Short mmCIF file of C-alpha atoms in Angstrom, two decimals:
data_model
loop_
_atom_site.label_atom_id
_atom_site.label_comp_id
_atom_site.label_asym_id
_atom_site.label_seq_id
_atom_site.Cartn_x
_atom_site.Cartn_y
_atom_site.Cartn_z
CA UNK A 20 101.67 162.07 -8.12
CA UNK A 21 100.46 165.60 -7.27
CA UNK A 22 103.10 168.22 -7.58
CA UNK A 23 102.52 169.19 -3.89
CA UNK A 24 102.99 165.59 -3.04
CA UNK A 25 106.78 165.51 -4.69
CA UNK A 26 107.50 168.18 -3.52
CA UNK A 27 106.62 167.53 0.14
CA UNK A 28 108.67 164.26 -0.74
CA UNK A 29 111.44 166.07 -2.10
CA UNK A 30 112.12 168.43 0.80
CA UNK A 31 112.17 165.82 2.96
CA UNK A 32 114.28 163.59 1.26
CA UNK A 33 116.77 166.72 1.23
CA UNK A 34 115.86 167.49 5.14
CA UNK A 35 116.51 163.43 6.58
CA UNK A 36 119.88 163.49 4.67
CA UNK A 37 121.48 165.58 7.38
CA UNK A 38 119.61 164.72 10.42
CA UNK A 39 122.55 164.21 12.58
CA UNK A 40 121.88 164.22 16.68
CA UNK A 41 118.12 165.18 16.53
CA UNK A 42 117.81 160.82 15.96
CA UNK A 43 118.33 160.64 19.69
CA UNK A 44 115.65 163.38 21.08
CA UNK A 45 113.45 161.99 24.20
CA UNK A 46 109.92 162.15 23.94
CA UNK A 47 109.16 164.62 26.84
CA UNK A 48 109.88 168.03 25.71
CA UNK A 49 113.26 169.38 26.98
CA UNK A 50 112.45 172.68 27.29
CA UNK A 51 109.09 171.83 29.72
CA UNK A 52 105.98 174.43 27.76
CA UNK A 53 103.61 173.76 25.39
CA UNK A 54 102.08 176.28 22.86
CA UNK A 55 98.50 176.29 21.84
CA UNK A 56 98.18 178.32 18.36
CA UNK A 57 96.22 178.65 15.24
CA UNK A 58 96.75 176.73 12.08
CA UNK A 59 97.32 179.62 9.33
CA UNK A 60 100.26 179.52 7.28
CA UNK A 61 101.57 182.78 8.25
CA UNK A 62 102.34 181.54 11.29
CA UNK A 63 105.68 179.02 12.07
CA UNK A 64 105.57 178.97 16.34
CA UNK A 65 109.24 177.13 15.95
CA UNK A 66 110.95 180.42 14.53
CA UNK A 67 108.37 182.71 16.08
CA UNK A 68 108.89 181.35 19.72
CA UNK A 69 112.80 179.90 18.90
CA UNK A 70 111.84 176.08 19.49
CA UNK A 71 114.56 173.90 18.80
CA UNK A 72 113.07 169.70 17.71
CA UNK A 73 112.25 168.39 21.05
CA UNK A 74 112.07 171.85 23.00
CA UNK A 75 108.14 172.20 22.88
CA UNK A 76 104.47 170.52 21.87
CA UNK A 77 102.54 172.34 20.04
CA UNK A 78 99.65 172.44 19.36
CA UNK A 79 97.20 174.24 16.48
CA UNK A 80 94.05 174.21 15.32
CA UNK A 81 91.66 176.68 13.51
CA UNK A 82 91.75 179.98 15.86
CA UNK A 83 94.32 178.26 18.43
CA UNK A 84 91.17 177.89 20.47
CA UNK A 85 91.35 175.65 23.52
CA UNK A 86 88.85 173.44 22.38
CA UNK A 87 87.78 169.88 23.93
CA UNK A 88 91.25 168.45 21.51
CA UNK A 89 92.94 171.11 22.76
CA UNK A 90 92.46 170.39 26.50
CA UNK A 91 92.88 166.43 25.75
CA UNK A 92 96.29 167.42 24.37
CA UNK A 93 97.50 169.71 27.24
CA UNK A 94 96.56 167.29 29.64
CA UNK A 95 98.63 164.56 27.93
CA UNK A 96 101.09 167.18 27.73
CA UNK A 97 101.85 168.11 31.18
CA UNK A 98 100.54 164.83 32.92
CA UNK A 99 102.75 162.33 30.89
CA UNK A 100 105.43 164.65 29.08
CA UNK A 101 106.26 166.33 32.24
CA UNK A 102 105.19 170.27 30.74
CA UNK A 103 104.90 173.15 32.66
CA UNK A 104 103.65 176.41 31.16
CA UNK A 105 101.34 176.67 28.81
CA UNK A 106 101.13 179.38 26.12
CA UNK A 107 98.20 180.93 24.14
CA UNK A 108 99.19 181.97 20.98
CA UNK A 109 96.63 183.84 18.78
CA UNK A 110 97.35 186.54 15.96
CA UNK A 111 96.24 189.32 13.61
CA UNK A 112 93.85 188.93 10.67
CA UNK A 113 92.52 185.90 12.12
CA UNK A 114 89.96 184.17 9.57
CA UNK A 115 88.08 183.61 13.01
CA UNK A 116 87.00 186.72 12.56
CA UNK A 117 85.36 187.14 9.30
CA UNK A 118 82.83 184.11 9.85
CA UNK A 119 79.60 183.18 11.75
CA UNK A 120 78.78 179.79 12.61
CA UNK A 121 75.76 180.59 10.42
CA UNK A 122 77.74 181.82 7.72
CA UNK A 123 79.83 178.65 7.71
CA UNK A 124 77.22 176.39 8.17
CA UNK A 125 75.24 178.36 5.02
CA UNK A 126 77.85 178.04 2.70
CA UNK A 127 78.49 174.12 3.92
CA UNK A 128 74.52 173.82 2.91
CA UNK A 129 75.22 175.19 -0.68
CA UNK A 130 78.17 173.40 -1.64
CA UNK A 131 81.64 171.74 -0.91
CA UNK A 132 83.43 174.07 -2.77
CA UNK A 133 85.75 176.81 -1.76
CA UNK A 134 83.87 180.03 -0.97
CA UNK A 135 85.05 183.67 -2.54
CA UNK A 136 86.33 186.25 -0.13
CA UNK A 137 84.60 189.68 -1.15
CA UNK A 138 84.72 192.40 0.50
CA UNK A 139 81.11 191.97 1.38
CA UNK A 140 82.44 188.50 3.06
CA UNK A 141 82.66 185.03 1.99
CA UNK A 142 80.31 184.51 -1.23
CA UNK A 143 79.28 180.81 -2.30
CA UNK A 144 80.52 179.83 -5.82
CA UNK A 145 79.08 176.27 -5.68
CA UNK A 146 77.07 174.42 -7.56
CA UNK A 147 75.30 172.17 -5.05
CA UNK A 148 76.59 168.90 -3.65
CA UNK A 149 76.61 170.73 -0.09
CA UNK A 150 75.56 169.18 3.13
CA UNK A 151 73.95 170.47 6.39
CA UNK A 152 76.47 168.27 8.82
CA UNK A 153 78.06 172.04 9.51
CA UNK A 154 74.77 172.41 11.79
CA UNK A 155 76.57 169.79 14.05
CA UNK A 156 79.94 171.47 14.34
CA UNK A 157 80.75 174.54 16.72
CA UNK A 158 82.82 176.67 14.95
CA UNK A 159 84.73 178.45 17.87
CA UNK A 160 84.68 181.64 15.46
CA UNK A 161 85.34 184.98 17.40
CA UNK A 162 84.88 188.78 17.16
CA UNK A 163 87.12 190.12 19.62
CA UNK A 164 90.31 189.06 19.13
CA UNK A 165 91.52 189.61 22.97
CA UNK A 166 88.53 188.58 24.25
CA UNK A 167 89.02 185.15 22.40
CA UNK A 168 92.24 184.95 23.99
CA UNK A 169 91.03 186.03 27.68
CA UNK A 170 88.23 182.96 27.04
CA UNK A 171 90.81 180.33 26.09
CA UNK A 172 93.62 181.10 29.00
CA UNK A 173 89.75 181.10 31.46
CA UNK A 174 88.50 177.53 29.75
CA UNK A 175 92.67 176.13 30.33
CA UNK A 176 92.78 177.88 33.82
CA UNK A 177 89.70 176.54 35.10
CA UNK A 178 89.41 173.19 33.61
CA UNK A 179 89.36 170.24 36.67
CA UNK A 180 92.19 168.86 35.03
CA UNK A 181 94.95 171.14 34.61
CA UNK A 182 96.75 171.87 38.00
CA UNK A 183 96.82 175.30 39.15
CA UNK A 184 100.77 175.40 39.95
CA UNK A 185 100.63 176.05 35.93
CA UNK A 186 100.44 179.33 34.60
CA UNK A 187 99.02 180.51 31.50
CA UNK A 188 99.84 183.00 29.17
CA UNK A 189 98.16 184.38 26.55
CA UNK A 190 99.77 186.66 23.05
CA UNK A 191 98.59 187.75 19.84
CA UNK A 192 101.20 187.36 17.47
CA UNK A 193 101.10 190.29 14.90
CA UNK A 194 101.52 188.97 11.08
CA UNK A 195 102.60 192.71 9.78
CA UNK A 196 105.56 192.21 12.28
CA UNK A 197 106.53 188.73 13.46
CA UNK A 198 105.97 190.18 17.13
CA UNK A 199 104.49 189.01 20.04
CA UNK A 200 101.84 190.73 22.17
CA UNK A 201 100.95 189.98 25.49
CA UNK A 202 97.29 190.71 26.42
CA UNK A 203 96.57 192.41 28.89
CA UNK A 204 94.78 190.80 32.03
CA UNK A 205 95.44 186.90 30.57
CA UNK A 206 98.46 185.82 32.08
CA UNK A 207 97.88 183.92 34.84
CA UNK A 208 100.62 183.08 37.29
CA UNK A 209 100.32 179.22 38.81
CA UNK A 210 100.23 179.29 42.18
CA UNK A 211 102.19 176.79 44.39
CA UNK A 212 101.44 173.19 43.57
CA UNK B 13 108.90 186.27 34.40
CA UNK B 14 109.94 182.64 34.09
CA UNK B 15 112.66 181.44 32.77
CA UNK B 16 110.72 180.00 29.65
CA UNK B 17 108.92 183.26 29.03
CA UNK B 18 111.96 185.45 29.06
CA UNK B 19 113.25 182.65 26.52
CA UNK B 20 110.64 183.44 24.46
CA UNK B 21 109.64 186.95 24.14
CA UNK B 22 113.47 186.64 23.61
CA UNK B 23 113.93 184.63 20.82
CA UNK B 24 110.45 186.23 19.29
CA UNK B 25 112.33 189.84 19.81
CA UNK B 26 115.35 188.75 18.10
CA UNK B 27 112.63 186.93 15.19
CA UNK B 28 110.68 190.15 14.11
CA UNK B 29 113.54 192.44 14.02
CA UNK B 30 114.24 190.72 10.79
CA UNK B 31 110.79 190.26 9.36
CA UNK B 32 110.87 191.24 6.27
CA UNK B 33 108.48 190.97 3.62
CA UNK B 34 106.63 188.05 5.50
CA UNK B 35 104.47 191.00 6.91
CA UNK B 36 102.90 190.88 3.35
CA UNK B 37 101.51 187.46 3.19
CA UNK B 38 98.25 186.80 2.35
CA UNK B 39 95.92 184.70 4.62
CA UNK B 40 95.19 181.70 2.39
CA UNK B 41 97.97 178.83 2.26
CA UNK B 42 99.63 179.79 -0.54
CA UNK B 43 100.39 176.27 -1.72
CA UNK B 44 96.74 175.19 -1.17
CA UNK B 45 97.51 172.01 1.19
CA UNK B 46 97.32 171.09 4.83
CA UNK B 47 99.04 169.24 7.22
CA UNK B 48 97.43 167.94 9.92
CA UNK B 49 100.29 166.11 12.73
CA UNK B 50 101.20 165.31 16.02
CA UNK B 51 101.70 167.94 19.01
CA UNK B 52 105.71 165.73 19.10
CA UNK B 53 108.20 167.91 20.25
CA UNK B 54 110.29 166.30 17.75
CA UNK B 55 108.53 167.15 14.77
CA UNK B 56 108.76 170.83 13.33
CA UNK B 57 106.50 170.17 10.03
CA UNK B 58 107.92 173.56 8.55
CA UNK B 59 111.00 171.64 8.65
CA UNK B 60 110.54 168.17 7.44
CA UNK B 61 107.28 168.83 5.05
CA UNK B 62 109.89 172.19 3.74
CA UNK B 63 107.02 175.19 4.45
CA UNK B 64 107.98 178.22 3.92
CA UNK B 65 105.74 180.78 6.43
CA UNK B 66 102.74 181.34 4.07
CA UNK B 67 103.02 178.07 2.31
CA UNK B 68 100.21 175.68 3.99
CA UNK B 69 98.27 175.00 7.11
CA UNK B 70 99.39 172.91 10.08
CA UNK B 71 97.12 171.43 12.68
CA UNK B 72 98.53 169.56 15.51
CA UNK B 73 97.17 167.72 18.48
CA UNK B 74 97.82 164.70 20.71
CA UNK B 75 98.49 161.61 17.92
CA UNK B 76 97.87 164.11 15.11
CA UNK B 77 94.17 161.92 14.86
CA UNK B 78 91.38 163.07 12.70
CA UNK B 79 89.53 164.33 15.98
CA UNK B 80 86.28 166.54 15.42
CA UNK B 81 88.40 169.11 16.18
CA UNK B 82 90.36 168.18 13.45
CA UNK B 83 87.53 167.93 11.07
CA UNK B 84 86.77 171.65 12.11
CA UNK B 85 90.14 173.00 11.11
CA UNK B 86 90.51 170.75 7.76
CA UNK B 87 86.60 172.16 6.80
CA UNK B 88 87.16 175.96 7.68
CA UNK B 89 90.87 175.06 5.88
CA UNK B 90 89.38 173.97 2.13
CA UNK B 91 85.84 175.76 2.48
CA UNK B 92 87.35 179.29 3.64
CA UNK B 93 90.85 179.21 2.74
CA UNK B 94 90.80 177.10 -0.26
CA UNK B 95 93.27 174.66 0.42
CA UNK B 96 92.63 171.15 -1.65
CA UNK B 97 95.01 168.11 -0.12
CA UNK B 98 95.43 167.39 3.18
CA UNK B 99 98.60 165.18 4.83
CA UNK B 100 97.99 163.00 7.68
CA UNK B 101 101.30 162.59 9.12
CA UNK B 102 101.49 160.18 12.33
CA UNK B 103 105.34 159.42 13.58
CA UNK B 104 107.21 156.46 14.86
CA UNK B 105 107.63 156.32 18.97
CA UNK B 106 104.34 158.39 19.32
CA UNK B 107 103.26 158.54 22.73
CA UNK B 108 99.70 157.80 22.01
CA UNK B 109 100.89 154.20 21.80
CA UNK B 110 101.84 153.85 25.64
CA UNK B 111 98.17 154.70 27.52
CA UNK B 112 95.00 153.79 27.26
CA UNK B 113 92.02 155.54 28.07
CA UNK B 114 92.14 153.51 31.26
CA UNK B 115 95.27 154.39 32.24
CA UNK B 116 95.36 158.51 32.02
CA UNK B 117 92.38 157.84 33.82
CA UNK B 118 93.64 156.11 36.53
CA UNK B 119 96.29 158.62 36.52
CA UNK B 120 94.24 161.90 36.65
CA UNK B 121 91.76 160.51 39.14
CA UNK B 122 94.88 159.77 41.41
CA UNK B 123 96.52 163.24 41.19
CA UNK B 124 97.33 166.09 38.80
CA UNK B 125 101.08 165.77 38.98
CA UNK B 126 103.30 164.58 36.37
CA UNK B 127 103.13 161.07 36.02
CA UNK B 128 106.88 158.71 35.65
CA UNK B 129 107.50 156.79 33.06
CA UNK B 130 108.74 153.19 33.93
CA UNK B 131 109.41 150.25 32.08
CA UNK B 132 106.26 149.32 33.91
CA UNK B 133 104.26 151.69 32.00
CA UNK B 134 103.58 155.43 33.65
CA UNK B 135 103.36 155.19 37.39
CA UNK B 136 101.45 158.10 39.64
CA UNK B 137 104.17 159.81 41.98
CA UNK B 138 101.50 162.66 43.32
CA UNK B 139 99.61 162.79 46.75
CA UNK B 140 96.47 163.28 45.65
CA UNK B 141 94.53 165.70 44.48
CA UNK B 142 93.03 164.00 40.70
CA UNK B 143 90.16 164.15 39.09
CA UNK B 144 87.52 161.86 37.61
CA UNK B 145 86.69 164.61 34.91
CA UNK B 146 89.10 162.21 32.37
CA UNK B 147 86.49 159.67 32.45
CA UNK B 148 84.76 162.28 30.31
CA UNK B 149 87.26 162.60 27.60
CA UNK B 150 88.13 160.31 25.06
CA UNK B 151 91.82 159.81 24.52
CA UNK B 152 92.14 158.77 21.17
CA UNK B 153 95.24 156.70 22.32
CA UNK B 154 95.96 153.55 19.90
CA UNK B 155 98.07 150.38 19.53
CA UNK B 156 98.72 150.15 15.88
CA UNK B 157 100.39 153.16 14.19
CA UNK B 158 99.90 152.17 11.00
CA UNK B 159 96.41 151.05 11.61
CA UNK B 160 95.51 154.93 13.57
CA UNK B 161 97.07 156.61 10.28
CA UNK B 162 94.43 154.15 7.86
CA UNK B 163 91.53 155.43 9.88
CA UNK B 164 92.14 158.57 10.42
CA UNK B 165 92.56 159.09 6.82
CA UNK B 166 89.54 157.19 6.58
CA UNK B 167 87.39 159.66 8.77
CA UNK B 168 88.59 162.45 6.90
CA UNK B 169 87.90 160.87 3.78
CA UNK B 170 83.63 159.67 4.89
CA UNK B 171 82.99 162.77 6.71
CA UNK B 172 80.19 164.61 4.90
CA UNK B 173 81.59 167.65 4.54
CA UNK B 174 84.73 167.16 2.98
CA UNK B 175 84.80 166.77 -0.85
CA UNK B 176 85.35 163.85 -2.27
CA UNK B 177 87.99 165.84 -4.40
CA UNK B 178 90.29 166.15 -2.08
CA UNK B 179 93.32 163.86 -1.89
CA UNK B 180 93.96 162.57 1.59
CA UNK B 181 97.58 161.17 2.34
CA UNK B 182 98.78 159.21 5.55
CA UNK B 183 102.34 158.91 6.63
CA UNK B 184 104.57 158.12 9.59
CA UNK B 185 107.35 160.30 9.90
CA UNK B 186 110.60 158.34 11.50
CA UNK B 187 111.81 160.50 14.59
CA UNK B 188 115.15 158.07 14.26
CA UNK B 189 115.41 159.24 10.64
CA UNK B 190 113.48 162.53 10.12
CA UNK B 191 112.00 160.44 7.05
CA UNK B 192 108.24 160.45 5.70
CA UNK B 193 107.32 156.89 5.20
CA UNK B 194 103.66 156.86 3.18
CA UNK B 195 101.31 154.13 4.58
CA UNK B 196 100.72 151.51 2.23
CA UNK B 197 96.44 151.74 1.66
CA UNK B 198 96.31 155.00 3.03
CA UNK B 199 96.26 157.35 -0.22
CA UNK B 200 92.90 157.97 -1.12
CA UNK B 201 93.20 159.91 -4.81
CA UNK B 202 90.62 163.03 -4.99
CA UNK B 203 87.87 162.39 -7.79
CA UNK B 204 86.71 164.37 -9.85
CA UNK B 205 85.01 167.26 -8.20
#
């Protein structure tokens, strides 16, 4: 067994030993919002945003984009969990930002292998083996962080399937300081269902 | 401001005024593995898989299903970031197992309000108003947990551009219990690279 593996196994052996009244939690989310945010390990949205098991969905991907998945999700969210507000969550030092789709896809045609960060960017260490499905895939990288975040609460906002009675806000959550920021010009208040 | 969002910036206030030296963290996992899991308001992966904020990337949508939007994240996660195992972790009572792509269907083309749950099944309680734009989404809904955690591991395993030398795990994590329970056949051992 890997040694990530036990001790994944191990943490939660310790974790389901004392896990009391959380057992009886409902499946719609008590607290009624959902959070869309990015995937990177710097980030935990359940200390971040104070989310209690069974306040909150979230959900992540790379960026916190509100991609195709992401809009299928929200819209099981609210239409058969019964949220309310939805939340944008980006943050600082992105690694959306220090990619291309033709850098990806470049480094996907070279090899499998993990890529070196250098300050000139992300270097190929490979030794073939790589494929060119990465043509096939849209990224969703970004340059402007606040911009990226303007685009996603637009794409949620004016999606035919998200009511308009929810509103939408959007943050970048800064990983030198745990905080949230609101930007400027995202939120977007639902108007009366 | 809502309720919700005063709850938040709240609890996110009270968060970074004790940050620390997480403001230090580097951007790639620093325990190399991802997770990628239901949106489940009952599950907080930091908790149960024992992450520490740095520790390993977390992707969550509806079902926590190898969606291409998935495959994005888990690519950019090992190629960029250099993670090298990934956890598919499904959970027990998952509300991908009560709807069919029929059904939110029906639902969304009716109205765009919050459907009920009965013992019926979900029932539409809105005065119109839908949308046929679900008819364009695939759901990714399923019947058999077990059998959604096999292929999803599955598609992450065949898709092109992830290394065969990656180890791919499936569980289903008991909501009653907080406990990981692996699915037998889903472990797919990296080979050699």
């Amino acid at each position: 067994m890997s040694d990530i593996l036990s001790e994944v196994l191990g943490a939660n052996a310790k974790f389901s030993a004392d896990f009391g009244e959380r057992g009886k939690l409902a499946i719609p989310p008590a607290r009624r919002f959902t959070i869309l945010t990015c995937m990177d390990a710097r980030l935990d949205p359940a200390k971040f945003a104070g989310l209690a098991e069974g306040d909150a969905h979230v959900i992540r991907n790379a960026g916190g984009r509100a991609s195709d998945d992401a809009i299928r999700s929200l819209v099981i969210s609210y239409k058969l969990l019964g949220t309310r507000e939805f939340f944008v969550i980006h943050h600082t030092e992105c690694g959306m930002g220090y990619f291309s789709n033709e850098v990806i896809r470049g480094l996907l045609a070279s090899s499998l292998e993990t890529a070196e960060l250098t300050p000139q960017g992300f270097r190929d260490v490979g030794k073939g083996g790589g494929s060119r499905a990465g043509e096939y895939i849209e990224w969703l990288t970004f340059k402007e962080p606040k911009q990226a975040v303007l685009d996603d609460v637009a794409r949620i906002r004016s999606h035919p399937l998200i009511p308009k009675s929810i509103p939408v806000y959007g943050f970048i959550y800064d990983v030198k300081t745990g905080k949230l920021v609101e930007v400027e010009g995202a939120r977007t208040v639902g108007a009366a269902g």
